[in-house]
Every structure is written in structure tokens, then in C-alpha cells.
Short mmCIF file of C-alpha atoms in Angstrom, two decimals:
data_model
loop_
_atom_site.label_atom_id
_atom_site.label_comp_id
_atom_site.label_asym_id
_atom_site.label_seq_id
_atom_site.Cartn_x
_atom_site.Cartn_y
_atom_site.Cartn_z
CA MET D 827 -26.05 -69.21 80.44
CA THR D 828 -24.68 -69.27 76.66
CA ALA D 829 -22.58 -72.53 75.94
CA ARG D 830 -18.82 -71.27 76.08
CA PRO D 831 -17.64 -71.85 72.41
CA ARG D 832 -14.33 -73.71 72.04
CA ARG D 833 -11.20 -72.02 71.82
CA GLU D 834 -9.78 -71.54 68.48
CA ARG D 835 -6.25 -73.96 67.81
CA ALA D 836 -3.01 -72.30 68.08
CA ALA D 837 -1.38 -72.30 64.38
CA ARG D 838 1.40 -74.73 64.56
CA GLY D 839 4.92 -74.57 62.59
CA ARG D 840 5.93 -77.48 60.09
CA PRO D 841 8.25 -79.69 61.65
CA ARG D 842 11.65 -79.38 59.94
CA GLY D 843 12.62 -82.13 57.34
CA THR D 844 16.03 -83.94 57.82
CA SER D 845 17.55 -82.07 54.63
CA SER D 846 21.41 -80.57 54.97
CA ALA D 847 19.81 -77.73 56.78
CA SER D 848 19.11 -80.04 59.93
CA ARG D 849 23.31 -80.76 60.24
CA ASN D 850 23.62 -77.00 60.53
CA ALA D 851 21.09 -76.81 63.26
CA PRO D 852 21.95 -75.11 66.87
CA PRO D 853 22.15 -77.24 69.62
CA SER D 854 18.97 -78.35 71.37
CA TRP D 855 19.51 -76.14 74.47
CA GLN D 856 20.26 -72.95 72.16
CA THR D 857 16.76 -73.97 70.21
CA ALA D 858 15.03 -74.46 73.72
CA LEU D 859 16.71 -71.05 75.07
CA CYS D 860 15.12 -69.51 72.09
CA ALA D 861 11.74 -70.89 72.50
CA LEU D 862 12.08 -69.25 75.77
CA VAL D 863 12.91 -66.04 74.70
CA LEU D 864 9.74 -65.76 72.17
CA LEU D 865 7.69 -66.94 75.01
CA VAL D 866 8.97 -64.20 77.34
CA CYS D 867 8.61 -61.66 74.20
CA ALA D 868 4.59 -62.66 73.58
CA LEU D 869 4.03 -62.12 77.63
CA VAL D 870 5.23 -58.80 77.86
CA GLN D 871 3.10 -55.92 76.60
CA LEU D 872 3.74 -54.38 73.38
CA PRO D 873 4.33 -50.50 73.73
CA GLY D 874 1.27 -49.75 72.05
CA ASP D 875 -0.73 -51.49 74.58
CA VAL D 876 1.10 -49.78 77.59
CA PRO D 877 -1.89 -47.72 79.41
CA ARG D 878 -1.49 -43.69 77.99
CA GLY D 879 -2.55 -42.39 81.58
CA PRO D 880 -5.35 -40.96 82.83
CA MET D 881 -8.81 -42.24 80.65
CA PRO D 882 -10.09 -39.38 78.61
CA THR D 883 -13.32 -38.35 80.82
CA ALA D 884 -15.89 -35.91 79.82
CA SER D 885 -16.14 -32.17 81.63
CA ARG D 886 -19.20 -33.10 82.37
CA THR D 887 -21.59 -36.36 81.98
CA ALA D 888 -24.82 -36.04 79.95
CA ALA D 889 -27.58 -38.26 81.65
CA GLY D 890 -30.52 -39.57 80.21
CA VAL D 891 -33.26 -41.81 80.58
CA PHE D 892 -34.89 -44.14 77.60
CA THR D 893 -38.56 -43.78 77.76
CA GLY D 894 -39.37 -44.61 73.91
CA SER D 895 -38.04 -44.71 70.66
CA GLY D 896 -40.26 -41.96 69.14
CA THR D 897 -42.47 -38.79 69.82
CA GLU D 898 -43.60 -40.65 72.88
CA GLY D 899 -40.00 -41.22 74.48
CA ILE D 900 -39.55 -37.57 73.59
CA GLY D 901 -42.89 -36.37 75.34
CA LYS D 902 -42.14 -38.02 78.38
CA LEU D 903 -38.75 -36.53 79.22
CA ALA D 904 -39.92 -33.29 80.83
CA ALA D 905 -42.11 -35.57 83.24
CA VAL D 906 -38.57 -37.36 83.96
CA GLU D 907 -36.81 -34.31 84.74
CA LYS D 908 -39.20 -33.04 87.01
CA TRP D 909 -39.52 -36.36 88.89
CA ARG D 910 -35.45 -36.69 89.24
CA GLY D 911 -35.05 -33.23 90.28
CA ARG D 912 -31.55 -32.65 89.84
CA GLY D 913 -31.51 -30.49 86.51
CA LEU D 914 -31.70 -31.21 82.81
CA LEU D 915 -31.13 -34.19 80.96
CA ARG D 916 -28.82 -33.93 78.48
CA ALA D 917 -28.65 -37.16 76.58
CA GLY D 918 -31.51 -38.24 74.11
CA HIS D 919 -31.55 -41.95 72.84
CA THR D 920 -33.21 -43.99 70.48
CA TYR D 921 -32.83 -47.04 68.53
CA LEU D 922 -33.18 -47.55 64.47
CA PRO D 923 -35.44 -50.79 64.27
CA GLY D 924 -33.45 -53.46 62.85
CA ASP D 925 -36.09 -55.78 60.84
CA THR D 926 -35.26 -54.09 57.62
CA TRP D 927 -33.01 -52.13 55.53
CA SER D 928 -35.56 -49.47 55.05
CA GLY D 929 -35.20 -48.98 59.11
CA ILE D 930 -31.50 -49.31 59.47
CA GLU D 931 -31.60 -46.23 57.16
CA GLY D 932 -33.08 -44.13 59.30
CA PRO D 933 -36.90 -43.38 59.16
CA PRO D 934 -37.29 -39.66 58.88
CA ALA D 935 -40.54 -39.90 60.88
CA LEU D 936 -38.50 -41.34 63.45
CA LEU D 937 -35.38 -39.51 63.10
CA ALA D 938 -36.80 -35.80 62.75
CA PRO D 939 -38.61 -35.11 66.11
CA TRP D 940 -34.95 -36.26 67.86
CA SER D 941 -33.49 -33.66 65.36
CA ARG D 942 -36.13 -30.59 67.20
CA TRP D 943 -35.37 -32.04 70.57
CA ARG D 944 -31.27 -32.23 69.92
CA ARG D 945 -31.45 -28.25 68.40
CA HIS D 946 -33.29 -27.26 70.87
CA ARG D 947 -30.80 -26.57 73.14
CA ALA D 948 -27.21 -26.55 72.10
CA ASP D 949 -25.58 -28.86 75.19
CA ARG D 950 -27.70 -31.50 73.99
CA ILE D 951 -26.30 -34.89 72.60
CA PHE D 952 -28.30 -37.54 70.36
CA VAL D 953 -27.47 -40.77 70.90
CA LEU D 954 -28.56 -43.22 67.99
CA ASN D 955 -28.44 -47.08 68.21
CA VAL D 956 -28.05 -48.43 65.13
CA PRO D 957 -28.20 -51.90 64.13
CA MET D 958 -25.38 -53.80 61.99
CA LEU D 959 -27.92 -56.15 60.17
CA ALA D 960 -31.61 -56.54 58.78
CA ARG D 961 -34.14 -59.15 60.69
CA ASN D 962 -31.70 -58.33 63.57
CA GLU D 963 -33.88 -60.22 66.36
CA ALA D 964 -35.25 -63.04 64.07
CA GLY D 965 -32.82 -65.31 65.72
CA LEU D 966 -30.80 -66.68 62.62
CA PRO D 967 -28.35 -69.50 63.16
CA ASP D 968 -24.52 -68.94 63.76
CA ASP D 969 -24.16 -70.28 59.81
CA GLU D 970 -26.22 -67.72 58.30
CA VAL D 971 -24.83 -65.10 60.59
CA ARG D 972 -21.56 -65.95 59.29
CA GLY D 973 -22.52 -65.71 56.01
CA LEU D 974 -23.88 -62.12 55.90
CA LEU D 975 -20.80 -60.77 58.16
CA GLY D 976 -18.85 -61.88 55.45
CA GLN D 977 -20.86 -60.02 52.91
CA GLY D 978 -20.72 -56.92 55.10
CA ALA D 979 -16.94 -57.25 55.43
CA ARG D 980 -16.80 -56.80 51.80
CA GLY D 981 -18.85 -54.10 51.67
CA ALA D 982 -22.56 -55.16 50.35
CA PHE D 983 -24.32 -53.08 52.56
CA ASP D 984 -22.07 -49.89 52.57
CA GLY D 985 -24.68 -48.22 50.99
CA HIS D 986 -27.10 -48.72 53.62
CA PHE D 987 -24.97 -46.70 55.91
CA ARG D 988 -23.96 -44.00 53.64
CA THR D 989 -28.22 -43.46 53.34
CA LEU D 990 -28.02 -43.28 57.38
CA ALA D 991 -25.42 -40.98 57.42
CA GLU D 992 -27.13 -38.88 54.54
CA ARG D 993 -30.24 -38.51 56.54
CA LEU D 994 -28.96 -37.70 59.74
CA VAL D 995 -26.77 -34.84 57.96
CA SER D 996 -29.78 -33.57 56.15
CA LEU D 997 -31.76 -33.14 59.65
CA GLN D 998 -28.70 -31.71 61.10
CA LEU D 999 -28.16 -34.32 63.64
CA THR D 1000 -24.40 -34.28 62.08
CA ASP D 1001 -22.39 -34.69 65.70
CA SER D 1002 -25.06 -38.02 66.66
CA ILE D 1003 -23.41 -40.82 68.57
CA VAL D 1004 -23.50 -44.01 66.72
CA VAL D 1005 -23.83 -46.88 68.86
CA LEU D 1006 -23.27 -49.61 65.95
CA GLY D 1007 -24.06 -53.10 66.50
CA TRP D 1008 -24.66 -52.69 70.39
CA GLU D 1009 -24.03 -55.86 72.76
CA MET D 1010 -21.99 -57.45 69.49
CA ASN D 1011 -20.44 -60.29 72.36
CA GLY D 1012 -23.88 -61.68 73.11
CA THR D 1013 -26.57 -63.81 71.23
CA THR D 1014 -29.82 -61.84 71.36
CA TYR D 1015 -29.21 -60.43 67.76
CA THR D 1016 -28.12 -60.96 64.54
CA HIS D 1017 -25.46 -58.34 64.31
CA ARG D 1018 -23.55 -60.76 66.90
CA CYS D 1019 -19.92 -61.04 66.30
CA GLY D 1020 -19.23 -64.65 67.92
CA PRO D 1021 -19.78 -66.63 64.80
CA ASP D 1022 -16.77 -64.72 62.97
CA PRO D 1023 -15.29 -61.97 64.94
CA ALA D 1024 -12.82 -61.01 62.23
CA ALA D 1025 -15.59 -60.34 59.98
CA TRP D 1026 -17.47 -58.70 62.15
CA ARG D 1027 -14.44 -56.58 63.03
CA ALA D 1028 -14.03 -55.53 59.29
CA TYR D 1029 -17.54 -55.27 58.48
CA TRP D 1030 -17.53 -52.32 61.82
CA ARG D 1031 -14.47 -50.67 59.67
CA ARG D 1032 -16.22 -50.83 56.53
CA ALA D 1033 -19.34 -49.40 58.29
CA VAL D 1034 -17.92 -46.43 60.11
CA THR D 1035 -15.71 -45.64 56.63
CA ALA D 1036 -19.35 -45.48 54.68
CA MET D 1037 -20.80 -43.09 57.26
CA ARG D 1038 -17.42 -41.31 57.54
CA SER D 1039 -17.40 -40.48 53.87
CA VAL D 1040 -20.45 -38.10 53.97
CA ALA D 1041 -19.90 -34.42 53.82
CA GLY D 1042 -20.71 -32.35 56.81
CA GLN D 1043 -20.70 -35.24 59.40
CA ARG D 1044 -19.25 -35.00 62.71
CA PHE D 1045 -20.35 -38.61 63.99
CA ARG D 1046 -18.53 -40.55 67.11
CA PHE D 1047 -18.75 -44.26 67.07
CA ASP D 1048 -19.60 -45.82 70.53
CA PHE D 1049 -18.44 -49.71 70.62
CA ALA D 1050 -20.67 -51.03 73.02
CA PRO D 1051 -20.34 -54.53 74.79
CA ASN D 1052 -22.55 -56.20 77.21
CA ARG D 1053 -20.98 -56.23 80.24
CA GLY D 1054 -19.21 -59.55 80.98
CA ARG D 1055 -18.15 -62.19 78.96
CA ASP D 1056 -21.43 -63.30 77.62
CA ALA D 1057 -20.76 -65.49 74.44
CA VAL D 1058 -17.66 -64.13 73.62
CA PRO D 1059 -15.19 -62.10 74.92
CA TRP D 1060 -15.86 -58.43 73.93
CA THR D 1061 -12.04 -57.33 73.12
CA ALA D 1062 -12.20 -60.14 70.09
CA CYS D 1063 -14.84 -58.04 68.54
CA TYR D 1064 -12.73 -54.61 68.96
CA PRO D 1065 -12.25 -53.12 65.27
CA GLY D 1066 -9.54 -50.66 66.03
CA ASP D 1067 -8.80 -47.31 67.86
CA ALA D 1068 -9.20 -45.68 64.23
CA PHE D 1069 -12.56 -46.77 63.89
CA VAL D 1070 -14.10 -46.14 67.87
CA ASP D 1071 -14.18 -43.04 69.52
CA ILE D 1072 -15.91 -43.92 72.79
CA LEU D 1073 -15.81 -47.49 74.60
CA GLY D 1074 -19.13 -48.12 75.77
CA MET D 1075 -20.51 -51.03 77.98
CA ASP D 1076 -24.35 -51.93 78.83
CA SER D 1077 -24.62 -52.89 82.47
CA TYR D 1078 -27.37 -54.43 83.87
CA ASP D 1079 -27.94 -55.64 87.30
CA GLN D 1080 -27.24 -59.27 86.46
CA PRO D 1081 -27.35 -62.45 87.14
CA ALA D 1082 -29.21 -63.02 89.72
CA GLY D 1083 -27.04 -62.77 93.18
CA MET D 1084 -24.07 -60.79 91.83
CA SER D 1085 -23.46 -57.71 93.75
CA PHE D 1086 -22.31 -55.04 92.51
CA PRO D 1087 -18.39 -54.98 93.45
CA ASP D 1088 -18.69 -58.77 91.24
CA GLN D 1089 -20.08 -56.76 88.72
CA VAL D 1090 -16.80 -54.68 88.64
CA GLU D 1091 -14.26 -56.87 88.82
CA GLU D 1092 -15.78 -59.82 87.17
CA PRO D 1093 -13.78 -60.98 83.68
CA TYR D 1094 -14.78 -58.41 80.95
CA GLY D 1095 -16.62 -56.38 83.61
CA LEU D 1096 -16.49 -52.79 84.63
CA ARG D 1097 -13.25 -53.03 85.35
CA ALA D 1098 -11.85 -54.29 82.80
CA GLN D 1099 -13.39 -51.77 80.72
CA VAL D 1100 -12.30 -48.46 81.91
CA ASP D 1101 -8.78 -50.56 81.87
CA PHE D 1102 -9.04 -51.20 78.13
CA ALA D 1103 -10.46 -47.52 77.39
CA ALA D 1104 -6.85 -46.07 79.37
CA ARG D 1105 -4.85 -48.66 77.27
CA HIS D 1106 -6.49 -47.30 74.24
CA GLY D 1107 -7.01 -43.74 74.86
CA LYS D 1108 -11.00 -43.27 74.75
CA PRO D 1109 -13.74 -42.23 77.13
CA VAL D 1110 -16.37 -44.13 78.32
CA SER D 1111 -20.10 -44.64 78.17
CA TYR D 1112 -23.33 -46.31 79.49
CA PRO D 1113 -25.95 -46.58 76.86
CA GLU D 1114 -27.66 -49.32 79.01
CA TRP D 1115 -28.32 -49.55 82.38
CA GLY D 1116 -31.02 -50.52 84.95
CA LEU D 1117 -32.17 -53.07 87.46
CA PHE D 1118 -32.57 -56.80 85.95
CA ARG D 1119 -32.52 -59.83 88.05
CA ASN D 1120 -31.58 -58.45 91.59
CA GLY D 1121 -35.29 -56.76 92.27
CA ASP D 1122 -35.35 -53.40 94.22
CA ASP D 1123 -31.81 -53.23 94.21
CA ALA D 1124 -30.51 -50.07 95.46
CA ARG D 1125 -26.95 -50.80 96.21
CA TYR D 1126 -26.58 -51.39 92.88
CA VAL D 1127 -28.18 -47.65 91.81
CA ARG D 1128 -25.89 -46.41 94.18
CA GLY D 1129 -22.62 -48.35 92.62
CA MET D 1130 -23.20 -47.46 89.14
CA THR D 1131 -23.98 -43.73 90.22
CA ALA D 1132 -20.80 -43.68 91.98
CA TRP D 1133 -19.21 -45.20 89.34
CA PHE D 1134 -20.28 -42.68 87.01
CA SER D 1135 -18.73 -39.71 89.18
CA ARG D 1136 -15.69 -41.30 89.31
CA TYR D 1137 -15.08 -42.05 85.50
CA ARG D 1138 -17.20 -39.17 84.12
CA PRO D 1139 -18.67 -40.75 81.03
CA VAL D 1140 -19.51 -39.20 78.16
CA TYR D 1141 -23.02 -40.11 78.45
CA GLN D 1142 -25.44 -42.38 80.52
CA THR D 1143 -28.47 -43.69 79.80
CA LEU D 1144 -31.04 -45.50 82.42
CA THR D 1145 -33.32 -47.91 80.76
CA ASP D 1146 -36.69 -46.78 82.24
CA TYR D 1147 -39.00 -49.16 80.95
CA CYS D 1148 -40.13 -52.42 83.41
CA PRO D 1149 -38.60 -54.43 84.69
CA HIS D 1150 -35.04 -52.25 84.30
CA GLY D 1151 -36.72 -48.49 85.19
CA LEU D 1152 -37.02 -46.34 88.23
CA TRP D 1153 -39.70 -44.15 87.27
CA GLU D 1154 -42.37 -46.29 85.70
CA CYS D 1155 -41.68 -49.35 87.58
CA ALA D 1156 -43.49 -48.32 91.20
CA GLY D 1157 -42.18 -51.97 92.28
CA HIS D 1158 -38.68 -50.79 92.52
CA PRO D 1159 -39.25 -47.51 95.26
CA ASP D 1160 -35.46 -48.07 97.31
CA ALA D 1161 -33.60 -47.80 93.97
CA ALA D 1162 -35.98 -45.04 92.92
CA ARG D 1163 -34.84 -43.11 96.01
CA ALA D 1164 -31.17 -44.01 95.63
CA TYR D 1165 -31.59 -42.43 91.70
CA ARG D 1166 -33.14 -39.48 93.07
CA ALA D 1167 -30.15 -38.87 96.00
CA HIS D 1168 -26.96 -39.21 93.82
#
């Protein structure tokens, strides 16, 4: 588990001096009453935070199974469809490499095969995870990450995202779902939010604005934290409704010993996700899900598939490589049967 960050101290007003204004101050009981009223107002939901009614849902959830980033992953999808025995997979999902900015700009050799896959059937959707910073898995310290987030917030990296958008449009991937800066509430990636949430939010807005500036694009941007609190509450990273189209969540079967009902009800868990999505008028998605810390857990798989049936996400993608998978991992027979049965 990661250490919990220190809470920021609330800003305090300066004490009033003993000037002539103090002689005209209201009695102390009136001051106390005003303070109480302000406190109550702060605790009441603002009109913009009131649930808007039913959460927007997809008419039909696009299912996907991630089996590899490039052509090898595409080549396995037909075999996975046959194994599933429940119709065609409509969601194709891959990741851009985050080691260099040239990778984040979208190598055509990686994207072109997915473009052909996407255009083969009109009902398919293409989901692309896009790192927000180079050296994305290099374990950079918080101070360095904070500096990079500040540069991004000031527009230093806008050109990389415009280049990516131009390449996607040129490859006819104009309606891609872009999972930008995924799992930002954790500690795995350089593009994490924790070192400076305000700069992270501003940087997300700049990246989205840069990609939307490209003619012909119809991208949808998916904000997809880890389930649970992780290093920071994912709500602290939310960049605003105008810059988010889908409220996603990566939800693996972890930590050890946690049941699916607990995964639903934990702070910042699955229930919090759908409630937040309803308040903000967004549909949900599950870019990554699968087994992890609890072995061959059929109850988790049944719980997730029932959750998809209830909340009808735009798409859901099972991560199939071990230890998460069901098709490639022979050690998960019970979970595999549960998946194929629903």
C-alpha cells in the first residue's frame, strides 16, 4: 500500500485588527451565527452537483479482450471470439508506448493495423490508451513529475497531442476513444496526478484542447482511474465536465481478500464511480478488468459481468495476459467458465 499523503491545510483568513472597524463589529453571538450558516451552506450540495437523473448508458456495451498491443493482439481476437462463444468482440483496445514522445505521438506502424480492424465493421470502436508524459514507467520522483506537470499545464507538450490527433485522423480513426493518463490516482506512471493535482487537471485540459483542435476529429476522452483511493482520491484529479466524455475505471480483483461487494462499496469504488458519473451526466466504461490477487475467483467475474449488465458501460475490456486473464491463463478454469456463461 502507498503511504497516504498529508492533507492540505485549509487557508485561513487574517485576524481582524483593533482598528475603528472593530468597534462597529456585530456582537459575538451574531458572528457565531454567521459562521454556522456558512458552514451549513458549505455542506449542502450545490445545484450543479445534484444528480441529473439516470446515468447515460450505452444501448449495447462493446466487449473487448486485450491480448496484445500490435498485430499479434489483433490476430488473436478471432480465436478469443470463438472461445467466448457469445458473439463478436466490438471493442479493440491498445496502448501507445510511453517511453518517448515519438511513441506518444502514435507510431503509424502500431496504429495502421488497428485502423484496418476498426474499418472492417461499422459497429466496432477503437480504444487507445495515451500516456501523458514520456519516460512513463521510469519511476521518476515526485519533484520531477511535479515540474513536468507544470510544463504540461503551460502548454509545453501541446504539439505532441496535436500530432497524435492528426495521425489518428489521417488513419480514419476519427472516432477513437482516448483513455488519457489512465490510473492517474496511483503511483505506477510518471503521468500520475498526486504530485500536483491542480497542474494535472490543467495539463489534461490542454491535451484535450490540442487534440480537439484538429479538423475532422470526433474523439471521446475517457477519464479512467484505478478503483479505490489508491495514492490520492481520483475525484481530486477530475479535470471538468467539458473535457471528459466518459467516466472510466480500471477495476482488477484486488487487494487480496476483498470481496466483490466490498469492491463496490469501498471509498472511491465502483458505487462511487457510477454515482459520480450520474452527477456529472457521463456514461461509464471499464478499460481494464481481470483477476489479480484472489486467484481463480469466479465470484468476482460474476459480479463484474452483472455490473456491466446493470450499468451498461460504453465498453468493457478484459485484460487477458496472466495473471489477469481467462483465455490464456489455464490456472483460472472456474473464472473462465463464469465469464463464458454470462
